[in-house]
Amino acid sequence: MAGIIDSVDQRTHLAGRNRMELLLFRFEGRQRYGINVFKVREVIPAPELSLVPQAHPASRGIAYVRGQALSVLDLSYAISGHGIQKEEGNYIIITEYNRQVQGFLVGGVDRIININWEEVMPPPSGGSAGNYLTAVARYEEQMIQIVDVEKVLGEINRDSGVDPKTTEGGGVDATQGAEAYKVLVVDDSKMALTQIQRTLEDIGVRVVTKMNGKEALEQLKSWARQEPSGLSDLLMVVSDIEMPAMDGYTLTARLREDDSISSVYVLLHSSLSGVFNTEMVRRVGADEFLAKFHADELADRVRGRLQALGD
């Protein structure tokens, strides 16, 4: 299992084709959950953990992996309040989100599946479980629940006293003339939408939000049909990459193919990081890529775009 994502190059062809691979895992019951393979560095059998005094309740301690200390969170506790009870046979999924590496303790790891984003649906509304899901997908007659890891980490960081200027988008000053422009923000994570919207509104731009690339593409086409054009005050699109219905790569490629919206400025903004994204930004025609989430860096990109239009 340690080599489960060693050959990332074999999977890069999926991006831009509205497909992704999910690593399926379980806690202690039969329900299977999913996480994007591109966010997974490694999967290892759970080693002995060193406890951290006065840590967040979801923290299971510190693991030492290849000489480095790694914070390990009980993902089951984080989303349900009920942690994993069994002592043996657990695994740690080592991930990279928002430029930080952390481990998630799970009861078992199943397999990797390849699915089309069009087969992924928004989570059901209502109920506490849906609050921690970005999407659901049917596989082998079972509903796979895709966890909103960004929301989990955001809540844990907030409860642990992490500086809100970094995680919530505080401390960004308004920019003169920004109120004349709007930004379309596309992300399937409610936590991420809140962070980005707060940052952009502090700058002074108006913000329109959508939950996936399909909704965003429809909105752009609708603005293009307006008289006068509803695109005239559109500063840019800030889009996540992995989303149900249509991912950010596919959204960018589709709008570049449509003459009525092909000139829209696109910044892909994702917790998927690495050199791979630089190539994909070029391939699909996006203007920029920015790894999540630092409010000041996002604000700088938006101000740079405002300055470019003002020159």
mmCIF file of C-alpha atoms in Angstrom:
data_model
loop_
_atom_site.group_PDB
_atom_site.id
_atom_site.type_symbol
_atom_site.label_atom_id
_atom_site.label_comp_id
_atom_site.label_asym_id
_atom_site.label_seq_id
_atom_site.Cartn_x
_atom_site.Cartn_y
_atom_site.Cartn_z
ATOM 1 C CA MET A 1 0.000 0.000 0.000
ATOM 2 C CA ALA A 2 2.974 2.346 0.573
ATOM 3 C CA GLY A 3 3.505 2.545 -3.182
ATOM 4 C CA ILE A 4 -0.110 3.247 -4.027
ATOM 5 C CA ILE A 5 0.606 6.588 -5.667
ATOM 6 C CA ASP A 6 4.233 6.202 -6.662
ATOM 7 C CA SER A 7 3.456 6.591 -10.371
ATOM 8 C CA VAL A 8 1.636 9.933 -10.462
ATOM 9 C CA ASP A 9 2.779 10.439 -14.046
ATOM 10 C CA GLN A 10 0.532 7.563 -15.088
ATOM 11 C CA ARG A 11 -2.485 9.478 -13.811
ATOM 12 C CA THR A 12 -1.861 12.978 -15.115
ATOM 13 C CA HIS A 13 -3.747 12.192 -18.319
ATOM 14 C CA LEU A 14 -6.976 12.168 -16.301
ATOM 15 C CA ALA A 15 -6.809 15.891 -15.510
ATOM 16 C CA GLY A 16 -8.432 18.040 -18.154
ATOM 17 C CA ARG A 17 -10.675 15.157 -19.180
ATOM 18 C CA ASN A 18 -13.124 15.664 -16.325
ATOM 19 C CA ARG A 19 -11.980 12.479 -14.620
ATOM 20 C CA MET A 20 -10.336 11.733 -11.306
ATOM 21 C CA GLU A 21 -9.177 8.854 -9.179
ATOM 22 C CA LEU A 22 -10.459 8.317 -5.667
ATOM 23 C CA LEU A 23 -8.724 6.411 -2.915
ATOM 24 C CA LEU A 24 -11.498 4.603 -1.047
ATOM 25 C CA PHE A 25 -11.228 4.004 2.699
ATOM 26 C CA ARG A 26 -13.354 3.058 5.692
ATOM 27 C CA PHE A 27 -13.523 3.936 9.348
ATOM 28 C CA GLU A 28 -14.974 0.972 11.256
ATOM 29 C CA GLY A 29 -18.242 0.266 9.481
ATOM 30 C CA ARG A 30 -19.075 -0.739 5.909
ATOM 31 C CA GLN A 31 -19.506 2.824 4.607
ATOM 32 C CA ARG A 32 -16.778 3.782 2.149
ATOM 33 C CA TYR A 33 -15.345 7.275 1.839
ATOM 34 C CA GLY A 34 -13.205 8.843 -0.870
ATOM 35 C CA ILE A 35 -10.266 11.207 -1.202
ATOM 36 C CA ASN A 36 -8.645 12.456 -4.411
ATOM 37 C CA VAL A 37 -5.507 10.439 -5.180
ATOM 38 C CA PHE A 38 -3.635 13.583 -6.210
ATOM 39 C CA LYS A 39 -3.841 14.777 -2.601
ATOM 40 C CA VAL A 40 -2.401 11.532 -1.255
ATOM 41 C CA ARG A 41 1.333 11.159 -0.832
ATOM 42 C CA GLU A 42 1.401 7.736 0.760
ATOM 43 C CA VAL A 43 -0.589 5.167 2.709
ATOM 44 C CA ILE A 44 1.093 3.289 5.568
ATOM 45 C CA PRO A 45 0.028 0.922 8.360
ATOM 46 C CA ALA A 46 -0.537 3.014 11.473
ATOM 47 C CA PRO A 47 2.636 3.123 13.585
ATOM 48 C CA GLU A 48 2.800 3.876 17.295
ATOM 49 C CA LEU A 49 1.792 7.475 17.910
ATOM 50 C CA SER A 50 3.213 9.958 20.414
ATOM 51 C CA LEU A 51 0.462 11.822 22.256
ATOM 52 C CA VAL A 52 0.401 15.625 22.276
ATOM 53 C CA PRO A 53 -0.798 17.265 25.524
ATOM 54 C CA GLN A 54 -3.808 19.614 25.206
ATOM 55 C CA ALA A 55 -4.177 18.873 21.498
ATOM 56 C CA HIS A 56 -7.433 19.125 19.551
ATOM 57 C CA PRO A 57 -9.732 16.152 20.335
ATOM 58 C CA ALA A 58 -9.392 14.928 16.745
ATOM 59 C CA SER A 59 -5.607 14.715 17.094
ATOM 60 C CA ARG A 60 -4.333 11.180 17.676
ATOM 61 C CA GLY A 61 -0.735 12.285 18.102
ATOM 62 C CA ILE A 62 2.523 12.471 16.199
ATOM 63 C CA ALA A 63 3.889 9.779 13.890
ATOM 64 C CA TYR A 64 7.552 9.653 12.879
ATOM 65 C CA VAL A 65 7.736 8.757 9.202
ATOM 66 C CA ARG A 66 11.162 8.590 7.556
ATOM 67 C CA GLY A 67 12.671 10.756 10.255
ATOM 68 C CA GLN A 68 10.002 13.465 10.092
ATOM 69 C CA ALA A 69 7.269 14.268 12.604
ATOM 70 C CA LEU A 70 3.756 14.077 11.154
ATOM 71 C CA SER A 71 0.552 15.242 12.830
ATOM 72 C CA VAL A 72 -2.126 12.527 12.680
ATOM 73 C CA LEU A 73 -5.848 13.347 12.840
ATOM 74 C CA ASP A 74 -8.698 10.919 13.438
ATOM 75 C CA LEU A 75 -10.856 11.747 10.407
ATOM 76 C CA SER A 76 -13.786 9.801 11.834
ATOM 77 C CA TYR A 77 -13.798 11.919 14.986
ATOM 78 C CA ALA A 78 -13.447 15.140 12.990
ATOM 79 C CA ILE A 79 -16.590 14.549 10.926
ATOM 80 C CA SER A 80 -18.774 12.589 13.356
ATOM 81 C CA GLY A 81 -17.462 13.073 16.883
ATOM 82 C CA HIS A 82 -16.875 9.296 17.137
ATOM 83 C CA GLY A 83 -13.262 8.261 16.843
ATOM 84 C CA ILE A 84 -11.817 4.948 15.679
ATOM 85 C CA GLN A 85 -11.788 2.566 18.604
ATOM 86 C CA LYS A 86 -9.890 -0.450 17.319
ATOM 87 C CA GLU A 87 -6.212 -0.504 18.185
ATOM 88 C CA GLU A 88 -4.861 -2.687 15.369
ATOM 89 C CA GLY A 89 -5.195 -2.874 11.607
ATOM 90 C CA ASN A 90 -5.535 0.880 11.078
ATOM 91 C CA TYR A 91 -3.854 2.929 8.349
ATOM 92 C CA ILE A 92 -2.598 6.470 7.973
ATOM 93 C CA ILE A 93 -3.303 8.331 4.733
ATOM 94 C CA ILE A 94 -0.544 10.922 4.330
ATOM 95 C CA THR A 95 -1.883 13.909 2.391
ATOM 96 C CA GLU A 96 -0.915 17.393 1.293
ATOM 97 C CA TYR A 97 -3.616 20.050 1.590
ATOM 98 C CA ASN A 98 -3.098 23.776 1.401
ATOM 99 C CA ARG A 99 0.680 23.347 1.395
ATOM 100 C CA GLN A 100 0.654 21.333 4.610
ATOM 101 C CA VAL A 101 1.351 17.645 5.049
ATOM 102 C CA GLN A 102 -0.727 15.715 7.572
ATOM 103 C CA GLY A 103 -1.858 12.190 8.248
ATOM 104 C CA PHE A 104 -5.412 10.918 8.604
ATOM 105 C CA LEU A 105 -6.067 7.833 10.704
ATOM 106 C CA VAL A 106 -8.591 5.489 9.052
ATOM 107 C CA GLY A 107 -9.750 1.970 9.839
ATOM 108 C CA GLY A 108 -8.905 0.479 6.470
ATOM 109 C CA VAL A 109 -7.969 1.339 2.891
ATOM 110 C CA ASP A 110 -9.909 -0.251 0.054
ATOM 111 C CA ARG A 111 -8.834 0.542 -3.517
ATOM 112 C CA ILE A 112 -8.417 3.272 -6.120
ATOM 113 C CA ILE A 113 -11.259 3.885 -8.561
ATOM 114 C CA ASN A 114 -11.362 5.966 -11.744
ATOM 115 C CA ILE A 115 -14.584 7.917 -12.253
ATOM 116 C CA ASN A 116 -15.952 10.760 -14.356
ATOM 117 C CA TRP A 117 -16.734 13.985 -12.503
ATOM 118 C CA GLU A 118 -20.136 13.965 -14.200
ATOM 119 C CA GLU A 119 -20.955 10.878 -12.128
ATOM 120 C CA VAL A 120 -20.193 12.777 -8.918
ATOM 121 C CA MET A 121 -23.147 14.537 -7.322
ATOM 122 C CA PRO A 122 -23.477 17.261 -4.689
ATOM 123 C CA PRO A 123 -24.106 15.906 -1.172
ATOM 124 C CA PRO A 124 -27.663 15.688 0.139
ATOM 125 C CA SER A 125 -28.856 18.829 1.862
ATOM 126 C CA GLY A 126 -29.646 18.759 5.563
ATOM 127 C CA GLY A 127 -28.260 16.580 8.292
ATOM 128 C CA SER A 128 -24.917 16.860 10.061
ATOM 129 C CA ALA A 129 -23.181 14.266 7.878
ATOM 130 C CA GLY A 130 -23.670 16.315 4.730
ATOM 131 C CA ASN A 131 -21.850 19.244 6.330
ATOM 132 C CA TYR A 132 -18.531 17.446 5.886
ATOM 133 C CA LEU A 133 -19.028 16.150 2.350
ATOM 134 C CA THR A 134 -18.151 17.858 -0.908
ATOM 135 C CA ALA A 135 -19.862 15.222 -3.037
ATOM 136 C CA VAL A 136 -21.149 11.657 -3.306
ATOM 137 C CA ALA A 137 -20.667 9.059 -6.032
ATOM 138 C CA ARG A 138 -22.219 5.631 -6.638
ATOM 139 C CA TYR A 139 -19.820 2.711 -7.016
ATOM 140 C CA GLU A 140 -20.633 -1.004 -6.866
ATOM 141 C CA GLU A 141 -24.188 -0.282 -5.712
ATOM 142 C CA GLN A 142 -22.906 1.765 -2.767
ATOM 143 C CA MET A 143 -22.811 5.513 -2.245
ATOM 144 C CA ILE A 144 -19.247 6.754 -1.767
ATOM 145 C CA GLN A 145 -19.004 9.831 0.446
ATOM 146 C CA ILE A 146 -16.266 12.296 -0.568
ATOM 147 C CA VAL A 147 -15.070 14.169 2.494
ATOM 148 C CA ASP A 148 -14.630 17.951 2.565
ATOM 149 C CA VAL A 149 -11.139 17.738 4.033
ATOM 150 C CA GLU A 150 -10.604 21.486 3.636
ATOM 151 C CA LYS A 151 -13.533 22.145 5.957
ATOM 152 C CA VAL A 152 -12.260 19.585 8.462
ATOM 153 C CA LEU A 153 -8.802 21.157 8.521
ATOM 154 C CA GLY A 154 -10.214 24.679 8.613
ATOM 155 C CA GLU A 155 -12.337 23.917 11.675
ATOM 156 C CA ILE A 156 -9.508 22.135 13.481
ATOM 157 C CA ASN A 157 -7.109 25.009 12.769
ATOM 158 C CA ARG A 158 -9.660 27.537 13.971
ATOM 159 C CA ASP A 159 -10.357 25.602 17.159
ATOM 160 C CA SER A 160 -6.609 25.256 17.710
ATOM 161 C CA GLY A 161 -6.032 28.990 17.513
ATOM 162 C CA VAL A 162 -4.378 29.226 14.101
ATOM 163 C CA ASP A 163 -4.065 32.821 12.876
ATOM 164 C CA PRO A 164 -7.325 33.653 11.034
ATOM 165 C CA LYS A 165 -5.424 35.985 8.707
ATOM 166 C CA THR A 166 -3.958 32.876 7.124
ATOM 167 C CA THR A 167 -6.953 30.540 7.139
ATOM 168 C CA GLU A 168 -9.972 32.823 7.009
ATOM 169 C CA GLY A 169 -8.832 35.713 4.825
ATOM 170 C CA GLY A 170 -8.645 38.479 7.418
ATOM 171 C CA GLY A 171 -6.528 41.605 7.343
ATOM 172 C CA VAL A 172 -6.816 42.427 3.607
ATOM 173 C CA ASP A 173 -7.212 46.127 2.831
ATOM 174 C CA ALA A 174 -9.674 47.491 0.266
ATOM 175 C CA THR A 175 -8.358 48.643 -3.114
ATOM 176 C CA GLN A 176 -9.513 51.831 -4.826
ATOM 177 C CA GLY A 177 -11.718 51.159 -7.834
ATOM 178 C CA ALA A 178 -12.268 47.500 -6.963
ATOM 179 C CA GLU A 179 -16.001 48.020 -6.444
ATOM 180 C CA ALA A 180 -16.433 48.415 -10.209
ATOM 181 C CA TYR A 181 -15.564 44.758 -10.759
ATOM 182 C CA LYS A 182 -16.949 41.340 -9.886
ATOM 183 C CA VAL A 183 -15.162 38.013 -9.483
ATOM 184 C CA LEU A 184 -16.713 34.613 -10.157
ATOM 185 C CA VAL A 185 -15.519 32.150 -7.488
ATOM 186 C CA VAL A 186 -16.016 28.431 -8.127
ATOM 187 C CA ASP A 187 -15.445 25.843 -5.403
ATOM 188 C CA ASP A 188 -17.328 22.830 -4.057
ATOM 189 C CA SER A 189 -16.086 23.388 -0.497
ATOM 190 C CA LYS A 190 -18.256 25.756 1.526
ATOM 191 C CA MET A 191 -15.299 26.441 3.795
ATOM 192 C CA ALA A 192 -13.126 27.427 0.834
ATOM 193 C CA LEU A 193 -15.881 29.610 -0.639
ATOM 194 C CA THR A 194 -16.207 31.446 2.660
ATOM 195 C CA GLN A 195 -12.454 32.026 2.905
ATOM 196 C CA ILE A 196 -12.105 33.267 -0.667
ATOM 197 C CA GLN A 197 -15.252 35.404 -0.591
ATOM 198 C CA ARG A 198 -14.145 37.127 2.610
ATOM 199 C CA THR A 199 -10.733 37.901 1.143
ATOM 200 C CA LEU A 200 -12.145 39.331 -2.083
ATOM 201 C CA GLU A 201 -14.853 41.362 -0.378
ATOM 202 C CA ASP A 202 -12.200 42.911 1.861
ATOM 203 C CA ILE A 203 -10.468 44.105 -1.317
ATOM 204 C CA GLY A 204 -13.754 45.639 -2.434
ATOM 205 C CA VAL A 205 -14.780 43.551 -5.445
ATOM 206 C CA ARG A 206 -18.223 42.019 -5.749
ATOM 207 C CA VAL A 207 -18.293 38.236 -5.510
ATOM 208 C CA VAL A 208 -20.509 35.694 -7.287
ATOM 209 C CA THR A 209 -20.122 32.070 -6.147
ATOM 210 C CA LYS A 210 -20.831 28.740 -7.821
ATOM 211 C CA MET A 211 -20.309 25.202 -6.520
ATOM 212 C CA ASN A 212 -18.919 23.499 -9.642
ATOM 213 C CA GLY A 213 -17.584 24.123 -13.134
ATOM 214 C CA LYS A 214 -20.867 23.318 -14.858
ATOM 215 C CA GLU A 215 -22.719 26.024 -12.920
ATOM 216 C CA ALA A 216 -19.882 28.464 -13.566
ATOM 217 C CA LEU A 217 -19.873 27.804 -17.316
ATOM 218 C CA GLU A 218 -23.636 28.378 -17.490
ATOM 219 C CA GLN A 219 -23.233 31.648 -15.565
ATOM 220 C CA LEU A 220 -20.498 32.888 -17.899
ATOM 221 C CA LYS A 221 -22.567 32.087 -20.970
ATOM 222 C CA SER A 222 -25.566 33.848 -19.424
ATOM 223 C CA TRP A 223 -23.526 36.985 -18.786
ATOM 224 C CA ALA A 224 -22.198 36.882 -22.356
ATOM 225 C CA ARG A 225 -25.777 36.907 -23.723
ATOM 226 C CA GLN A 226 -26.730 40.039 -21.786
ATOM 227 C CA GLU A 227 -26.965 43.463 -23.434
ATOM 228 C CA PRO A 228 -24.701 45.174 -22.587
ATOM 229 C CA SER A 229 -22.398 42.272 -21.903
ATOM 230 C CA GLY A 230 -22.350 41.040 -18.333
ATOM 231 C CA LEU A 231 -18.691 40.186 -18.847
ATOM 232 C CA SER A 232 -17.593 43.826 -19.086
ATOM 233 C CA ASP A 233 -17.187 44.127 -15.302
ATOM 234 C CA LEU A 234 -15.880 40.583 -14.743
ATOM 235 C CA LEU A 235 -12.379 40.894 -13.321
ATOM 236 C CA MET A 236 -11.564 37.185 -13.293
ATOM 237 C CA VAL A 237 -12.679 33.663 -12.474
ATOM 238 C CA VAL A 238 -11.116 32.048 -9.395
ATOM 239 C CA SER A 239 -11.766 28.324 -9.697
ATOM 240 C CA ASP A 240 -10.980 25.219 -7.723
ATOM 241 C CA ILE A 241 -9.763 22.230 -9.744
ATOM 242 C CA GLU A 242 -11.528 19.195 -8.295
ATOM 243 C CA MET A 243 -15.313 19.633 -8.302
ATOM 244 C CA PRO A 244 -18.350 17.474 -9.090
ATOM 245 C CA ALA A 245 -20.129 17.743 -12.469
ATOM 246 C CA MET A 246 -17.193 19.593 -14.096
ATOM 247 C CA ASP A 247 -13.665 20.123 -12.785
ATOM 248 C CA GLY A 248 -11.664 23.324 -13.070
ATOM 249 C CA TYR A 249 -9.439 22.084 -15.885
ATOM 250 C CA THR A 250 -12.437 21.145 -17.995
ATOM 251 C CA LEU A 251 -14.195 24.434 -17.176
ATOM 252 C CA THR A 252 -11.157 26.354 -18.428
ATOM 253 C CA ALA A 253 -10.827 24.276 -21.579
ATOM 254 C CA ARG A 254 -14.557 24.655 -22.364
ATOM 255 C CA LEU A 255 -14.616 28.423 -21.991
ATOM 256 C CA ARG A 256 -11.497 28.779 -24.156
ATOM 257 C CA GLU A 257 -13.386 26.907 -26.900
ATOM 258 C CA ASP A 258 -16.335 29.334 -26.779
ATOM 259 C CA ASP A 259 -15.653 32.616 -28.612
ATOM 260 C CA SER A 260 -18.193 34.495 -26.498
ATOM 261 C CA ILE A 261 -16.294 33.831 -23.242
ATOM 262 C CA SER A 262 -12.835 32.788 -24.408
ATOM 263 C CA SER A 263 -11.157 35.980 -23.189
ATOM 264 C CA VAL A 264 -12.165 35.506 -19.536
ATOM 265 C CA TYR A 265 -9.184 35.626 -17.155
ATOM 266 C CA VAL A 266 -8.887 32.382 -15.157
ATOM 267 C CA LEU A 267 -6.929 31.751 -11.975
ATOM 268 C CA LEU A 268 -6.987 28.101 -10.905
ATOM 269 C CA HIS A 269 -6.844 28.008 -7.113
ATOM 270 C CA SER A 270 -6.471 24.585 -5.588
ATOM 271 C CA SER A 271 -5.018 22.531 -2.771
ATOM 272 C CA LEU A 272 -3.727 20.240 -5.527
ATOM 273 C CA SER A 273 -0.141 21.428 -5.697
ATOM 274 C CA GLY A 274 3.070 20.544 -7.482
ATOM 275 C CA VAL A 275 4.897 20.996 -10.767
ATOM 276 C CA PHE A 276 2.172 19.019 -12.536
ATOM 277 C CA ASN A 277 -0.240 21.932 -12.226
ATOM 278 C CA THR A 278 2.101 24.300 -14.077
ATOM 279 C CA GLU A 279 1.895 22.086 -17.148
ATOM 280 C CA MET A 280 -1.877 21.654 -16.842
ATOM 281 C CA VAL A 281 -2.418 25.422 -16.523
ATOM 282 C CA ARG A 282 -0.593 25.857 -19.824
ATOM 283 C CA ARG A 283 -2.381 22.951 -21.498
ATOM 284 C CA VAL A 284 -5.958 23.995 -20.707
ATOM 285 C CA GLY A 285 -5.331 27.708 -21.201
ATOM 286 C CA ALA A 286 -5.641 29.086 -17.667
ATOM 287 C CA ASP A 287 -3.834 32.349 -16.958
ATOM 288 C CA GLU A 288 -2.482 31.498 -13.501
ATOM 289 C CA PHE A 289 -2.281 28.827 -10.832
ATOM 290 C CA LEU A 290 -2.185 29.528 -7.085
ATOM 291 C CA ALA A 291 -2.001 26.889 -4.375
ATOM 292 C CA LYS A 292 -4.505 27.291 -1.519
ATOM 293 C CA PHE A 293 -4.870 29.023 0.823
ATOM 294 C CA HIS A 294 -3.067 32.181 1.817
ATOM 295 C CA ALA A 295 -5.275 35.255 1.850
ATOM 296 C CA ASP A 296 -2.443 37.704 1.201
ATOM 297 C CA GLU A 297 -1.213 35.814 -1.866
ATOM 298 C CA LEU A 298 -4.709 35.592 -3.342
ATOM 299 C CA ALA A 299 -5.253 39.285 -2.620
ATOM 300 C CA ASP A 300 -1.974 40.137 -4.365
ATOM 301 C CA ARG A 301 -3.057 38.247 -7.499
ATOM 302 C CA VAL A 302 -6.418 40.034 -7.563
ATOM 303 C CA ARG A 303 -4.789 43.443 -7.014
ATOM 304 C CA GLY A 304 -2.342 42.655 -9.785
ATOM 305 C CA ARG A 305 -5.230 42.003 -12.151
ATOM 306 C CA LEU A 306 -6.910 45.258 -11.081
ATOM 307 C CA GLN A 307 -3.702 47.147 -11.728
ATOM 308 C CA ALA A 308 -3.288 45.542 -15.149
ATOM 309 C CA LEU A 309 -6.776 46.657 -16.194
ATOM 310 C CA GLY A 310 -6.171 50.131 -14.816
ATOM 311 C CA ASP A 311 -2.931 50.724 -16.743
#
